[in-house]
Amino acid sequence: GKVVGWACSWNYIPEELIWAAGILPVRVIGDGAEPQLEQADNYLHADSCSFSRSCFERALMGQFNFLDGFVASSSCDGIRRLADVWKTYIDVPLIYVVDVPWKLSDKARKYYSGEIIELKERLEKHFNVKITHDALINSIEVYNRTRLLLKELNDLRKFNTPAISGSEVIELLNLATKMPRPDFNRLLEELLKERKARKKDAGSPGTEPLRLMLNGSVLTNPDFVSGIESLGASVVADSLGNSMGYWWGQVELDSNTPETALADYYF
């Protein structure tokens, strides 16, 4: 089938639209390790963040040659420039940039809603498909299911002895953005069932490990987190662009059109 990559320093690209078109959305991220950026530095200024340069390094290495389209956002200059060099130097049939407003107002919300509709129309026209009302509703429900499951996963980190490590959570989130979402949901349900069955050790007073929260943009390297945890700490919470910031909340359908509901959630 068709595959569309998307890149954003936070999360302003509605994957639900891509999935509703019968296309697999894949998040364009840097490698799980820490790659050298020698090639990318020739195309993106050194002041660009290492995240955008590592994404382009992988593109130059041919690791995204399977993409049939690339959707970025204007969420930051790094991602916006990434879309520019991608359009110039990487052969991909469709490139589209979702413009993200920088004010929280009714006008900005209306503008962003128009950007979501424009993305929908671009996908339909380029891939010669129709994103139906029912398909979009179903897609939103599938992705809302993911958000509920990831919240359950996060709750497993609250025990004195967490039932899942912070590095495992990063691995799972990397997987979430690379495979068909219904398959990921099924596998995550199986994992949750297995982990919930484990004994929830309350721990002895004074023996609990140092509990840490990670805060930042996008972190895809589980080894970075396991390095922290190998020192005796537990990473039990995070506010990252690919973690809690990725799955928090629900798309509220109610009386809204699915397009408006998506715009409200991502806005």
PDB file of C-alpha atoms in Angstrom:
ATOM      1  CA  GLY A   1       0.000   0.000   0.000  1.00  0.00           C
ATOM      2  CA  LYS A   2       0.828   3.700   0.121  1.00  0.00           C
ATOM      3  CA  VAL A   3       2.887   5.273   2.904  1.00  0.00           C
ATOM      4  CA  VAL A   4       3.009   8.934   3.913  1.00  0.00           C
ATOM      5  CA  GLY A   5       5.666  10.211   6.265  1.00  0.00           C
ATOM      6  CA  TRP A   6       4.962  13.062   8.632  1.00  0.00           C
ATOM      7  CA  ALA A   7       7.307  15.225  10.677  1.00  0.00           C
ATOM      8  CA  CYS A   8       6.553  17.654  13.468  1.00  0.00           C
ATOM      9  CA  SER A   9       8.523  18.804  16.491  1.00  0.00           C
ATOM     10  CA  TRP A  10       5.342  18.436  18.529  1.00  0.00           C
ATOM     11  CA  ASN A  11       2.099  17.004  17.110  1.00  0.00           C
ATOM     12  CA  TYR A  12       0.094  19.035  14.639  1.00  0.00           C
ATOM     13  CA  ILE A  13      -0.328  16.426  11.894  1.00  0.00           C
ATOM     14  CA  PRO A  14      -3.561  14.397  12.221  1.00  0.00           C
ATOM     15  CA  GLU A  15      -2.583  10.827  11.401  1.00  0.00           C
ATOM     16  CA  GLU A  16      -6.277   9.960  11.413  1.00  0.00           C
ATOM     17  CA  LEU A  17      -6.716  11.718   8.061  1.00  0.00           C
ATOM     18  CA  ILE A  18      -3.922   9.712   6.461  1.00  0.00           C
ATOM     19  CA  TRP A  19      -5.175   6.396   7.848  1.00  0.00           C
ATOM     20  CA  ALA A  20      -8.749   7.172   6.768  1.00  0.00           C
ATOM     21  CA  ALA A  21      -7.439   7.510   3.211  1.00  0.00           C
ATOM     22  CA  GLY A  22      -6.206   3.907   3.339  1.00  0.00           C
ATOM     23  CA  ILE A  23      -2.604   5.095   3.670  1.00  0.00           C
ATOM     24  CA  LEU A  24      -0.102   4.139   6.369  1.00  0.00           C
ATOM     25  CA  PRO A  25       1.192   7.180   8.291  1.00  0.00           C
ATOM     26  CA  VAL A  26       4.822   6.837   9.440  1.00  0.00           C
ATOM     27  CA  ARG A  27       6.429   9.397  11.694  1.00  0.00           C
ATOM     28  CA  VAL A  28       9.712  10.693  10.308  1.00  0.00           C
ATOM     29  CA  ILE A  29      12.101  10.693  13.234  1.00  0.00           C
ATOM     30  CA  GLY A  30      15.796  10.385  13.788  1.00  0.00           C
ATOM     31  CA  ASP A  31      17.409   7.022  14.327  1.00  0.00           C
ATOM     32  CA  GLY A  32      17.052   5.276  17.672  1.00  0.00           C
ATOM     33  CA  ALA A  33      20.792   5.701  18.114  1.00  0.00           C
ATOM     34  CA  GLU A  34      22.892   8.853  17.769  1.00  0.00           C
ATOM     35  CA  PRO A  35      23.891   9.065  14.101  1.00  0.00           C
ATOM     36  CA  GLN A  36      26.634  11.198  12.629  1.00  0.00           C
ATOM     37  CA  LEU A  37      25.198  14.183  10.767  1.00  0.00           C
ATOM     38  CA  GLU A  38      27.962  14.797   8.266  1.00  0.00           C
ATOM     39  CA  GLN A  39      25.726  14.659   5.181  1.00  0.00           C
ATOM     40  CA  ALA A  40      22.802  16.592   6.655  1.00  0.00           C
ATOM     41  CA  ASP A  41      25.106  19.375   7.826  1.00  0.00           C
ATOM     42  CA  ASN A  42      25.781  20.132   4.160  1.00  0.00           C
ATOM     43  CA  TYR A  43      22.085  20.922   3.612  1.00  0.00           C
ATOM     44  CA  LEU A  44      20.788  22.259   6.931  1.00  0.00           C
ATOM     45  CA  HIS A  45      22.553  24.946   8.938  1.00  0.00           C
ATOM     46  CA  ALA A  46      24.383  23.804  12.041  1.00  0.00           C
ATOM     47  CA  ASP A  47      22.021  26.000  14.066  1.00  0.00           C
ATOM     48  CA  SER A  48      19.180  23.723  13.002  1.00  0.00           C
ATOM     49  CA  CYS A  49      18.239  21.270  15.719  1.00  0.00           C
ATOM     50  CA  SER A  50      19.863  17.855  15.692  1.00  0.00           C
ATOM     51  CA  PHE A  51      16.395  16.330  15.370  1.00  0.00           C
ATOM     52  CA  SER A  52      15.646  17.869  11.964  1.00  0.00           C
ATOM     53  CA  ARG A  53      19.198  17.159  10.767  1.00  0.00           C
ATOM     54  CA  SER A  54      19.048  13.522  11.887  1.00  0.00           C
ATOM     55  CA  CYS A  55      15.744  13.088  10.009  1.00  0.00           C
ATOM     56  CA  PHE A  56      17.361  14.432   6.853  1.00  0.00           C
ATOM     57  CA  GLU A  57      20.494  12.363   7.385  1.00  0.00           C
ATOM     58  CA  ARG A  58      18.310   9.247   7.266  1.00  0.00           C
ATOM     59  CA  ALA A  59      16.569  10.563   4.139  1.00  0.00           C
ATOM     60  CA  LEU A  60      19.906  11.123   2.400  1.00  0.00           C
ATOM     61  CA  MET A  61      20.893   7.567   3.338  1.00  0.00           C
ATOM     62  CA  GLY A  62      17.805   6.281   1.510  1.00  0.00           C
ATOM     63  CA  GLN A  63      16.027   5.113   4.663  1.00  0.00           C
ATOM     64  CA  PHE A  64      12.797   6.885   3.667  1.00  0.00           C
ATOM     65  CA  ASN A  65      12.773   5.908  -0.001  1.00  0.00           C
ATOM     66  CA  PHE A  66       9.574   3.933   0.574  1.00  0.00           C
ATOM     67  CA  LEU A  67       7.518   7.105   1.182  1.00  0.00           C
ATOM     68  CA  ASP A  68       4.814   8.106  -1.287  1.00  0.00           C
ATOM     69  CA  GLY A  69       4.367  11.479   0.385  1.00  0.00           C
ATOM     70  CA  PHE A  70       5.775  13.726   3.094  1.00  0.00           C
ATOM     71  CA  VAL A  71       3.728  16.021   5.336  1.00  0.00           C
ATOM     72  CA  ALA A  72       5.418  18.513   7.645  1.00  0.00           C
ATOM     73  CA  SER A  73       4.259  21.432   9.769  1.00  0.00           C
ATOM     74  CA  SER A  74       5.378  24.958  10.450  1.00  0.00           C
ATOM     75  CA  SER A  75       5.551  24.152  14.145  1.00  0.00           C
ATOM     76  CA  CYS A  76       9.184  25.304  14.203  1.00  0.00           C
ATOM     77  CA  ASP A  77      11.814  26.613  11.803  1.00  0.00           C
ATOM     78  CA  GLY A  78      13.729  23.324  11.932  1.00  0.00           C
ATOM     79  CA  ILE A  79      10.833  21.253  10.575  1.00  0.00           C
ATOM     80  CA  ARG A  80       9.857  23.960   8.071  1.00  0.00           C
ATOM     81  CA  ARG A  81      13.397  24.010   6.645  1.00  0.00           C
ATOM     82  CA  LEU A  82      13.431  20.213   6.670  1.00  0.00           C
ATOM     83  CA  ALA A  83      10.430  20.272   4.329  1.00  0.00           C
ATOM     84  CA  ASP A  84      12.248  22.727   2.051  1.00  0.00           C
ATOM     85  CA  VAL A  85      15.383  20.647   1.592  1.00  0.00           C
ATOM     86  CA  TRP A  86      13.302  17.458   1.346  1.00  0.00           C
ATOM     87  CA  LYS A  87      11.349  18.980  -1.529  1.00  0.00           C
ATOM     88  CA  THR A  88      14.563  20.058  -3.280  1.00  0.00           C
ATOM     89  CA  TYR A  89      16.806  17.025  -2.805  1.00  0.00           C
ATOM     90  CA  ILE A  90      14.629  13.970  -2.049  1.00  0.00           C
ATOM     91  CA  ASP A  91      12.409  12.443  -4.709  1.00  0.00           C
ATOM     92  CA  VAL A  92       8.934  12.108  -3.209  1.00  0.00           C
ATOM     93  CA  PRO A  93       5.692  12.576  -5.180  1.00  0.00           C
ATOM     94  CA  LEU A  94       3.796  14.681  -2.620  1.00  0.00           C
ATOM     95  CA  ILE A  95       5.077  17.237  -0.117  1.00  0.00           C
ATOM     96  CA  TYR A  96       2.690  19.362   1.919  1.00  0.00           C
ATOM     97  CA  VAL A  97       3.260  21.699   4.870  1.00  0.00           C
ATOM     98  CA  VAL A  98       0.470  22.273   7.387  1.00  0.00           C
ATOM     99  CA  ASP A  99       0.624  25.881   8.536  1.00  0.00           C
ATOM    100  CA  VAL A 100       0.288  26.112  12.325  1.00  0.00           C
ATOM    101  CA  PRO A 101      -1.058  29.363  13.834  1.00  0.00           C
ATOM    102  CA  TRP A 102       0.771  30.871  16.787  1.00  0.00           C
ATOM    103  CA  LYS A 103      -2.119  32.440  18.656  1.00  0.00           C
ATOM    104  CA  LEU A 104      -4.881  30.804  20.677  1.00  0.00           C
ATOM    105  CA  SER A 105      -7.945  32.542  19.331  1.00  0.00           C
ATOM    106  CA  ASP A 106     -11.150  31.714  17.508  1.00  0.00           C
ATOM    107  CA  LYS A 107      -9.671  33.072  14.263  1.00  0.00           C
ATOM    108  CA  ALA A 108      -6.561  30.923  14.686  1.00  0.00           C
ATOM    109  CA  ARG A 109      -8.697  27.864  15.390  1.00  0.00           C
ATOM    110  CA  LYS A 110     -10.760  28.518  12.261  1.00  0.00           C
ATOM    111  CA  TYR A 111      -7.590  28.990  10.225  1.00  0.00           C
ATOM    112  CA  TYR A 112      -6.081  25.732  11.480  1.00  0.00           C
ATOM    113  CA  SER A 113      -9.353  23.899  10.756  1.00  0.00           C
ATOM    114  CA  GLY A 114      -9.025  25.130   7.169  1.00  0.00           C
ATOM    115  CA  GLU A 115      -5.490  23.723   7.045  1.00  0.00           C
ATOM    116  CA  ILE A 116      -6.809  20.308   8.116  1.00  0.00           C
ATOM    117  CA  ILE A 117      -9.457  20.387   5.379  1.00  0.00           C
ATOM    118  CA  GLU A 118      -6.820  21.443   2.832  1.00  0.00           C
ATOM    119  CA  LEU A 119      -4.618  18.496   3.842  1.00  0.00           C
ATOM    120  CA  LYS A 120      -7.608  16.165   3.424  1.00  0.00           C
ATOM    121  CA  GLU A 121      -8.267  17.519  -0.068  1.00  0.00           C
ATOM    122  CA  ARG A 122      -4.603  17.245  -1.058  1.00  0.00           C
ATOM    123  CA  LEU A 123      -4.488  13.609   0.014  1.00  0.00           C
ATOM    124  CA  GLU A 124      -7.699  12.831  -1.851  1.00  0.00           C
ATOM    125  CA  LYS A 125      -6.558  14.533  -5.052  1.00  0.00           C
ATOM    126  CA  HIS A 126      -3.012  13.181  -5.124  1.00  0.00           C
ATOM    127  CA  PHE A 127      -3.865   9.564  -4.259  1.00  0.00           C
ATOM    128  CA  ASN A 128      -7.187   9.555  -6.085  1.00  0.00           C
ATOM    129  CA  VAL A 129      -9.130   8.443  -3.017  1.00  0.00           C
ATOM    130  CA  LYS A 130     -12.163   9.658  -1.116  1.00  0.00           C
ATOM    131  CA  ILE A 131     -11.870  10.137   2.641  1.00  0.00           C
ATOM    132  CA  THR A 132     -15.449   9.383   3.606  1.00  0.00           C
ATOM    133  CA  HIS A 133     -17.234  10.557   6.739  1.00  0.00           C
ATOM    134  CA  ASP A 134     -17.512   6.988   8.050  1.00  0.00           C
ATOM    135  CA  ALA A 135     -13.862   6.190   7.311  1.00  0.00           C
ATOM    136  CA  LEU A 136     -12.731   9.264   9.211  1.00  0.00           C
ATOM    137  CA  ILE A 137     -14.992   8.480  12.178  1.00  0.00           C
ATOM    138  CA  ASN A 138     -13.604   4.936  12.284  1.00  0.00           C
ATOM    139  CA  SER A 139     -10.032   6.206  12.061  1.00  0.00           C
ATOM    140  CA  ILE A 140     -10.587   8.635  14.940  1.00  0.00           C
ATOM    141  CA  GLU A 141     -12.012   5.821  17.059  1.00  0.00           C
ATOM    142  CA  VAL A 142      -8.986   3.616  16.315  1.00  0.00           C
ATOM    143  CA  TYR A 143      -6.563   6.361  17.323  1.00  0.00           C
ATOM    144  CA  ASN A 144      -8.611   7.301  20.385  1.00  0.00           C
ATOM    145  CA  ARG A 145      -8.317   3.653  21.408  1.00  0.00           C
ATOM    146  CA  THR A 146      -4.544   3.994  21.183  1.00  0.00           C
ATOM    147  CA  ARG A 147      -4.644   7.028  23.457  1.00  0.00           C
ATOM    148  CA  LEU A 148      -6.673   5.161  26.076  1.00  0.00           C
ATOM    149  CA  LEU A 149      -4.283   2.193  25.954  1.00  0.00           C
ATOM    150  CA  LEU A 150      -1.221   4.432  26.244  1.00  0.00           C
ATOM    151  CA  LYS A 151      -2.800   6.108  29.274  1.00  0.00           C
ATOM    152  CA  GLU A 152      -3.191   2.659  30.833  1.00  0.00           C
ATOM    153  CA  LEU A 153       0.443   2.002  30.005  1.00  0.00           C
ATOM    154  CA  ASN A 154       1.430   5.242  31.684  1.00  0.00           C
ATOM    155  CA  ASP A 155      -0.509   4.247  34.800  1.00  0.00           C
ATOM    156  CA  LEU A 156       1.731   1.164  35.125  1.00  0.00           C
ATOM    157  CA  ARG A 157       4.618   3.540  35.816  1.00  0.00           C
ATOM    158  CA  LYS A 158       2.963   4.902  38.958  1.00  0.00           C
ATOM    159  CA  PHE A 159       3.700   1.898  41.168  1.00  0.00           C
ATOM    160  CA  ASN A 160       6.633   2.105  43.563  1.00  0.00           C
ATOM    161  CA  THR A 161       8.162  -0.599  41.404  1.00  0.00           C
ATOM    162  CA  PRO A 162       6.951   0.384  37.907  1.00  0.00           C
ATOM    163  CA  ALA A 163       5.535  -2.467  35.834  1.00  0.00           C
ATOM    164  CA  ILE A 164       7.281  -1.055  32.748  1.00  0.00           C
ATOM    165  CA  SER A 165      10.493   0.910  32.354  1.00  0.00           C
ATOM    166  CA  GLY A 166      10.859   4.308  30.772  1.00  0.00           C
ATOM    167  CA  SER A 167      13.101   2.894  28.046  1.00  0.00           C
ATOM    168  CA  GLU A 168      10.463   0.265  27.164  1.00  0.00           C
ATOM    169  CA  VAL A 169       7.888   3.028  26.834  1.00  0.00           C
ATOM    170  CA  ILE A 170      10.104   4.849  24.320  1.00  0.00           C
ATOM    171  CA  GLU A 171      10.504   1.628  22.310  1.00  0.00           C
ATOM    172  CA  LEU A 172       6.726   1.144  22.230  1.00  0.00           C
ATOM    173  CA  LEU A 173       6.091   4.717  21.140  1.00  0.00           C
ATOM    174  CA  ASN A 174       8.644   4.353  18.353  1.00  0.00           C
ATOM    175  CA  LEU A 175       6.731   1.276  17.218  1.00  0.00           C
ATOM    176  CA  ALA A 176       3.359   3.032  17.403  1.00  0.00           C
ATOM    177  CA  THR A 177       4.290   5.435  14.619  1.00  0.00           C
ATOM    178  CA  LYS A 178       5.654   2.786  12.250  1.00  0.00           C
ATOM    179  CA  MET A 179       2.944   0.146  11.926  1.00  0.00           C
ATOM    180  CA  PRO A 180      -0.783  -0.141  11.160  1.00  0.00           C
ATOM    181  CA  ARG A 181      -2.565   1.253  14.182  1.00  0.00           C
ATOM    182  CA  PRO A 182      -5.106  -1.588  14.678  1.00  0.00           C
ATOM    183  CA  ASP A 183      -2.196  -4.065  14.853  1.00  0.00           C
ATOM    184  CA  PHE A 184      -0.384  -1.862  17.360  1.00  0.00           C
ATOM    185  CA  ASN A 185      -3.516  -1.594  19.516  1.00  0.00           C
ATOM    186  CA  ARG A 186      -3.901  -5.374  19.574  1.00  0.00           C
ATOM    187  CA  LEU A 187      -0.271  -5.925  20.585  1.00  0.00           C
ATOM    188  CA  LEU A 188      -0.461  -3.194  23.232  1.00  0.00           C
ATOM    189  CA  GLU A 189      -3.590  -4.789  24.713  1.00  0.00           C
ATOM    190  CA  GLU A 190      -1.691  -8.082  25.029  1.00  0.00           C
ATOM    191  CA  LEU A 191       1.255  -6.351  26.690  1.00  0.00           C
ATOM    192  CA  LEU A 192      -0.989  -4.520  29.155  1.00  0.00           C
ATOM    193  CA  LYS A 193      -2.722  -7.754  30.110  1.00  0.00           C
ATOM    194  CA  GLU A 194       0.638  -9.413  30.761  1.00  0.00           C
ATOM    195  CA  ARG A 195       2.069  -6.503  32.763  1.00  0.00           C
ATOM    196  CA  LYS A 196      -1.043  -5.988  34.867  1.00  0.00           C
ATOM    197  CA  ALA A 197      -0.821  -9.634  35.911  1.00  0.00           C
ATOM    198  CA  ARG A 198       2.563  -8.996  37.492  1.00  0.00           C
ATOM    199  CA  LYS A 199       2.758  -8.498  41.228  1.00  0.00           C
ATOM    200  CA  LYS A 200       2.599  -4.805  42.038  1.00  0.00           C
ATOM    201  CA  ASP A 201       5.412  -4.578  44.576  1.00  0.00           C
ATOM    202  CA  ALA A 202       4.675  -1.748  46.964  1.00  0.00           C
ATOM    203  CA  GLY A 203       8.298  -1.655  48.031  1.00  0.00           C
ATOM    204  CA  SER A 204       9.678  -1.089  51.505  1.00  0.00           C
ATOM    205  CA  PRO A 205       9.774   2.432  52.940  1.00  0.00           C
ATOM    206  CA  GLY A 206      12.963   4.174  51.938  1.00  0.00           C
ATOM    207  CA  THR A 207      13.804   1.682  49.192  1.00  0.00           C
ATOM    208  CA  GLU A 208      11.940   3.334  46.327  1.00  0.00           C
ATOM    209  CA  PRO A 209      14.202   4.451  43.472  1.00  0.00           C
ATOM    210  CA  LEU A 210      14.572   8.082  42.531  1.00  0.00           C
ATOM    211  CA  ARG A 211      11.565   8.910  40.357  1.00  0.00           C
ATOM    212  CA  LEU A 212      12.262  11.169  37.402  1.00  0.00           C
ATOM    213  CA  MET A 213      10.266  13.008  34.774  1.00  0.00           C
ATOM    214  CA  LEU A 214      11.733  13.777  31.355  1.00  0.00           C
ATOM    215  CA  ASN A 215      10.729  16.985  29.625  1.00  0.00           C
ATOM    216  CA  GLY A 216      11.541  18.050  26.089  1.00  0.00           C
ATOM    217  CA  SER A 217      10.668  17.761  22.417  1.00  0.00           C
ATOM    218  CA  VAL A 218      11.184  14.414  20.662  1.00  0.00           C
ATOM    219  CA  LEU A 219      13.288  11.643  22.224  1.00  0.00           C
ATOM    220  CA  THR A 220      13.459   8.375  20.268  1.00  0.00           C
ATOM    221  CA  ASN A 221      16.594   6.800  21.748  1.00  0.00           C
ATOM    222  CA  PRO A 222      15.639   4.193  24.400  1.00  0.00           C
ATOM    223  CA  ASP A 223      19.309   3.721  25.274  1.00  0.00           C
ATOM    224  CA  PHE A 224      19.403   7.291  26.577  1.00  0.00           C
ATOM    225  CA  VAL A 225      16.613   6.457  29.034  1.00  0.00           C
ATOM    226  CA  SER A 226      17.998   3.035  29.959  1.00  0.00           C
ATOM    227  CA  GLY A 227      21.310   4.768  30.730  1.00  0.00           C
ATOM    228  CA  ILE A 228      19.531   6.875  33.332  1.00  0.00           C
ATOM    229  CA  GLU A 229      17.671   3.884  34.722  1.00  0.00           C
ATOM    230  CA  SER A 230      20.857   1.801  34.935  1.00  0.00           C
ATOM    231  CA  LEU A 231      22.057   4.249  37.592  1.00  0.00           C
ATOM    232  CA  GLY A 232      19.184   3.270  39.881  1.00  0.00           C
ATOM    233  CA  ALA A 233      16.557   5.846  38.917  1.00  0.00           C
ATOM    234  CA  SER A 234      13.121   5.221  37.401  1.00  0.00           C
ATOM    235  CA  VAL A 235      11.807   7.373  34.569  1.00  0.00           C
ATOM    236  CA  VAL A 236       8.125   7.302  35.506  1.00  0.00           C
ATOM    237  CA  ALA A 237       6.711  10.304  33.634  1.00  0.00           C
ATOM    238  CA  ASP A 238       7.512  12.497  30.697  1.00  0.00           C
ATOM    239  CA  SER A 239       6.347  15.454  28.688  1.00  0.00           C
ATOM    240  CA  LEU A 240       7.862  14.698  25.293  1.00  0.00           C
ATOM    241  CA  GLY A 241       6.697  15.427  21.774  1.00  0.00           C
ATOM    242  CA  ASN A 242       6.517  11.695  21.043  1.00  0.00           C
ATOM    243  CA  SER A 243       5.166  10.541  24.382  1.00  0.00           C
ATOM    244  CA  MET A 244       2.613  12.100  26.736  1.00  0.00           C
ATOM    245  CA  GLY A 245       2.346  15.089  24.427  1.00  0.00           C
ATOM    246  CA  TYR A 246       1.552  12.644  21.631  1.00  0.00           C
ATOM    247  CA  TRP A 247      -1.260  10.625  23.176  1.00  0.00           C
ATOM    248  CA  TRP A 248      -2.842  12.782  25.894  1.00  0.00           C
ATOM    249  CA  GLY A 249      -6.600  13.335  25.724  1.00  0.00           C
ATOM    250  CA  GLN A 250      -9.227  12.275  23.211  1.00  0.00           C
ATOM    251  CA  VAL A 251     -10.649  13.583  19.955  1.00  0.00           C
ATOM    252  CA  GLU A 252     -14.169  14.573  21.029  1.00  0.00           C
ATOM    253  CA  LEU A 253     -16.630  13.829  18.254  1.00  0.00           C
ATOM    254  CA  ASP A 254     -19.962  14.675  19.880  1.00  0.00           C
ATOM    255  CA  SER A 255     -21.852  16.993  17.521  1.00  0.00           C
ATOM    256  CA  ASN A 256     -18.744  18.196  15.666  1.00  0.00           C
ATOM    257  CA  THR A 257     -17.866  17.106  12.177  1.00  0.00           C
ATOM    258  CA  PRO A 258     -14.875  14.746  12.298  1.00  0.00           C
ATOM    259  CA  GLU A 259     -12.706  17.371  10.563  1.00  0.00           C
ATOM    260  CA  THR A 260     -13.618  19.998  13.165  1.00  0.00           C
ATOM    261  CA  ALA A 261     -13.098  17.537  16.003  1.00  0.00           C
ATOM    262  CA  LEU A 262      -9.608  16.755  14.709  1.00  0.00           C
ATOM    263  CA  ALA A 263      -8.793  20.453  14.387  1.00  0.00           C
ATOM    264  CA  ASP A 264      -9.983  21.136  17.936  1.00  0.00           C
ATOM    265  CA  TYR A 265      -7.898  18.295  19.363  1.00  0.00           C
ATOM    266  CA  TYR A 266      -4.651  19.060  17.543  1.00  0.00           C
ATOM    267  CA  PHE A 267      -5.055  22.814  17.978  1.00  0.00           C
TER     268      PHE A 267
END
